[in-house]
mmCIF file of C-alpha atoms in Angstrom:
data_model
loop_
_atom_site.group_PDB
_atom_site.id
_atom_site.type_symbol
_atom_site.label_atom_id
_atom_site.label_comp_id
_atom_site.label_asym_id
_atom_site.label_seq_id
_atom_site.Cartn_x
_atom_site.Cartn_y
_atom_site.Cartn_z
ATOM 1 C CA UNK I 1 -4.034 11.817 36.805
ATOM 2 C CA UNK I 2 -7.510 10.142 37.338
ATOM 3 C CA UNK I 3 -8.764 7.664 35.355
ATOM 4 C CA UNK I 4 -11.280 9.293 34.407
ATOM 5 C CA UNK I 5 -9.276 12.634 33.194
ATOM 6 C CA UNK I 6 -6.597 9.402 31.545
ATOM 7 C CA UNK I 7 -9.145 8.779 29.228
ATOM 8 C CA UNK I 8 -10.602 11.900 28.378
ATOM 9 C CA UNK I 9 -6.629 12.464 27.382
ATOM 10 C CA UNK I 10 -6.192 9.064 25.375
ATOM 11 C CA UNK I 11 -10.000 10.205 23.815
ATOM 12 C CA UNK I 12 -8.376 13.928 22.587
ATOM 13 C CA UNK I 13 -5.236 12.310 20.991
ATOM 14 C CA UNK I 14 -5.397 13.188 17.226
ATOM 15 C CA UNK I 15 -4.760 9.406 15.436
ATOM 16 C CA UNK I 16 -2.427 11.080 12.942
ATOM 17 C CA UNK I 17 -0.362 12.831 16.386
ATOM 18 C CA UNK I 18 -0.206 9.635 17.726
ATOM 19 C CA UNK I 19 1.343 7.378 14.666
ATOM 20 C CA UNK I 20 2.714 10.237 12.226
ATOM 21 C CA UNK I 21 3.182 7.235 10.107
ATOM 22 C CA UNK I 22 -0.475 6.570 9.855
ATOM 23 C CA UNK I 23 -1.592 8.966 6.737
ATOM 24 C CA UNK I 24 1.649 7.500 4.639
ATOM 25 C CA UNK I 25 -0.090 4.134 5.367
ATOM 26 C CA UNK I 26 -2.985 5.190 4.248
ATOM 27 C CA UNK I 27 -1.600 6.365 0.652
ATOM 28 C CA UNK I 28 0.773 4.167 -0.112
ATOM 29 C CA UNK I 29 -0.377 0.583 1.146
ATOM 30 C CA UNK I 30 -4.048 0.583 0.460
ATOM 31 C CA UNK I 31 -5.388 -1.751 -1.621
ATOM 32 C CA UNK I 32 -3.282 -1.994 -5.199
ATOM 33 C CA UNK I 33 -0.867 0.630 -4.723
ATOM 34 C CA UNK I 34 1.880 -1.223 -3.294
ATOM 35 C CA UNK I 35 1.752 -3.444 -6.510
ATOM 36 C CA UNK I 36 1.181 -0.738 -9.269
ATOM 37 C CA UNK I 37 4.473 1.692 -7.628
ATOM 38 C CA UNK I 38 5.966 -1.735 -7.342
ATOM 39 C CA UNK I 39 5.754 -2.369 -11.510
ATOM 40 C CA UNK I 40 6.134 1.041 -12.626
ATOM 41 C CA UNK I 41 9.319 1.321 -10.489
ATOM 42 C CA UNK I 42 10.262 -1.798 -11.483
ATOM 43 C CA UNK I 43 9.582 -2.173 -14.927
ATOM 44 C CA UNK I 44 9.752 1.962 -15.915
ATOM 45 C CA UNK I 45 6.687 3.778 -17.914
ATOM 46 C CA UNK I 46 4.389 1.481 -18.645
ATOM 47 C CA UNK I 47 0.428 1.528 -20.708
ATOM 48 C CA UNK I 48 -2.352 0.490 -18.919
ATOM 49 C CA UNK I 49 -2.670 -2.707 -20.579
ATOM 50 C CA UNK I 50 1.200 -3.285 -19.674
ATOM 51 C CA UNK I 51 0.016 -2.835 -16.267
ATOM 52 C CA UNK I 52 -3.272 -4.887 -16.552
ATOM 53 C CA UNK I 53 -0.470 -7.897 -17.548
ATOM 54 C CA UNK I 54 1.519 -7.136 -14.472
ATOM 55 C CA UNK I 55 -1.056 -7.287 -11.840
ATOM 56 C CA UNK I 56 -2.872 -9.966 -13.137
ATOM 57 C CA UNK I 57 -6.207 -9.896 -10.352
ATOM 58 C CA UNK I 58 -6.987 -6.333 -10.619
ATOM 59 C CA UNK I 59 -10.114 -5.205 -12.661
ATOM 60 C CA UNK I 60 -9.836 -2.490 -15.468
ATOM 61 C CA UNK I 61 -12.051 -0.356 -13.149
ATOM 62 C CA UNK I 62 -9.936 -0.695 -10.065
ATOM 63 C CA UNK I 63 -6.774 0.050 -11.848
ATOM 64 C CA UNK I 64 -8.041 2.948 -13.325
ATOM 65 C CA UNK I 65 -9.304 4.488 -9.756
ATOM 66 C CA UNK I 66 -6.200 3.477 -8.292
ATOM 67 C CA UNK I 67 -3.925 5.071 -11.182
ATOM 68 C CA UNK I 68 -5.958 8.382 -10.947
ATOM 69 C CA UNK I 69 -5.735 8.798 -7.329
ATOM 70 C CA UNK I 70 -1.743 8.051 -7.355
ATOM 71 C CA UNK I 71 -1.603 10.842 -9.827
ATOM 72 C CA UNK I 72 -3.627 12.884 -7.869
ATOM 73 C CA UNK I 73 -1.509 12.103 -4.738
ATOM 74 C CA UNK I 74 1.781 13.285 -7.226
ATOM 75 C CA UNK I 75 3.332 9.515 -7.046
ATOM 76 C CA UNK I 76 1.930 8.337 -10.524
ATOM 77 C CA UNK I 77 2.702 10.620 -13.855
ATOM 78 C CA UNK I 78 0.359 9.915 -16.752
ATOM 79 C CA UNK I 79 1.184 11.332 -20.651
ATOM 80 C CA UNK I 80 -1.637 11.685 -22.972
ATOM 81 C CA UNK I 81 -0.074 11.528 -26.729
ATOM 82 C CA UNK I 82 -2.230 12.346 -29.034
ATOM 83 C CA UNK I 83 -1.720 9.985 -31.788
ATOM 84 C CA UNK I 84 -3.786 7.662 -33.904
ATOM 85 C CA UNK I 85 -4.898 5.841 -32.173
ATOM 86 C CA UNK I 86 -4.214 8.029 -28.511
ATOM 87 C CA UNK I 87 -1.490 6.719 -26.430
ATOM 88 C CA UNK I 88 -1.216 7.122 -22.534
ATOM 89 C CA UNK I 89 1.817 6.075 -20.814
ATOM 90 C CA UNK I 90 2.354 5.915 -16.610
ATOM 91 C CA UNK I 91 5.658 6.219 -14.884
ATOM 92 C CA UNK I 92 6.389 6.383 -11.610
ATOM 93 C CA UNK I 93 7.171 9.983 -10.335
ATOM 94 C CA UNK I 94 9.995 11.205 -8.484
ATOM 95 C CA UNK I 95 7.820 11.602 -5.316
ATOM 96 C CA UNK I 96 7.010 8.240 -5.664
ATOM 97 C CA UNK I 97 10.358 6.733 -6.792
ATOM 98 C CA UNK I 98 11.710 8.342 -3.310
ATOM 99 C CA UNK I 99 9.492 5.319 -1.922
ATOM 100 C CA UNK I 100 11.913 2.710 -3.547
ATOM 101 C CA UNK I 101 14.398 2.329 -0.212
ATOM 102 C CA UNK I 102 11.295 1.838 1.707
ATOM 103 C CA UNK I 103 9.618 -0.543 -0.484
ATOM 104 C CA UNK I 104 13.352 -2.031 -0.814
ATOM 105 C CA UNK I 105 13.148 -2.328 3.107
ATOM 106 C CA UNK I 106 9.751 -4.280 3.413
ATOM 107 C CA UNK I 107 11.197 -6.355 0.624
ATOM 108 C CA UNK I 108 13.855 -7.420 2.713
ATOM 109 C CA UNK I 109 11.981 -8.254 5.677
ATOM 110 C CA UNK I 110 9.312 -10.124 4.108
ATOM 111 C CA UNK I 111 11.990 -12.291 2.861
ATOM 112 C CA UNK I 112 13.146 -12.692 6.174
ATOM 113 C CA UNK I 113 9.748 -12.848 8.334
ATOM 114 C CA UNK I 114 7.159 -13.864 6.662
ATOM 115 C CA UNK I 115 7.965 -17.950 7.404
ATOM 116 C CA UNK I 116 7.761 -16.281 10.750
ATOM 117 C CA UNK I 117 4.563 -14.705 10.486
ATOM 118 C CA UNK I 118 3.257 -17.970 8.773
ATOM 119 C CA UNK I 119 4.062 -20.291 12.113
ATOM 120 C CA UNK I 120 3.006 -17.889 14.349
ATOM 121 C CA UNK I 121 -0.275 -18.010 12.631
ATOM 122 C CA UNK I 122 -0.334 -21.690 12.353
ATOM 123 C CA UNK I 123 0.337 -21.490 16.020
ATOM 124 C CA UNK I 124 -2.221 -19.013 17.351
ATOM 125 C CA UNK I 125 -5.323 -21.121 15.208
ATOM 126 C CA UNK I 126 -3.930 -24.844 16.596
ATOM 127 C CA UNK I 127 -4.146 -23.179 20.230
ATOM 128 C CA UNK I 128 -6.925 -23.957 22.714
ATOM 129 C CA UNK I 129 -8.695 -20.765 22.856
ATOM 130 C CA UNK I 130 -8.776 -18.911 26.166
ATOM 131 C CA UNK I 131 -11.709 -19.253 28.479
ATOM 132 C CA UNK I 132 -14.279 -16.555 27.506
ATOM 133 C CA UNK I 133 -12.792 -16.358 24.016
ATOM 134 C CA UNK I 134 -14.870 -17.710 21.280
ATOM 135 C CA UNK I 135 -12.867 -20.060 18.751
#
């Protein structure tokens, strides 16, 4: 194969083909989820402001964005009871409860690499950087 036809290859490779993990990543660890599956599996069905408690840095307006689309995406259930005054109530789903061993996992190995990740860091930024390579 040419280098040439190589890269036309790599250039054709569908993102998603090449790291089938790659659209899970985008659902579940963007920005807030991770924390809001995190409490409702935790903690069990929960009101907003229960959650607002939990997560202590996230806005009203970001929760609310990132509880609709974790409904929309089946991991997030949401009840409407119409009371005086209204109450709404989250839970986790069972679609997203079948995340717990894998949250579980990550868990575990942030509790047994992140000290890791932490020197390495500390390492890389006391360095001398490489010729060519900007600080």
């Amino acid at each position: 194969m040419t280098e040439t036809t190589l890269e036309m290859a790599r250039a054709e490779i569908d993102p998603e083909a090449a790291c089938p993990i790659a659209p899970v990543v985008d659902i579940v660890f963007s920005r807030w989820t991770t924390p809001i599956l995190w409490a409702l599996n935790e903690y069990g069905r929960q009101r907003f402001v229960e959650l607002e408690r939990r997560i202590t840095s996230i806005t009203p307006k970001v929760l609310t964005q990132r509880l609709r689309q974790l409904e929309r995406d089946g991991l997030v259930v949401r009840t409407y009871h119409p009371e005086v005054p209204p109450r709404v109530e989250y839970e986790i789903s069972e679609l997203g409860r079948s995340l717990a061993p894998l949250f579980a996992s990550l868990a575990e190995w942030a509790a047994g690499n992140l000290e890791k990740v932490e020197r390495a860091r500390q390492d890389y930024d006391g360095r001398e950087p490489l010729p060519g390579r900007r600080a």
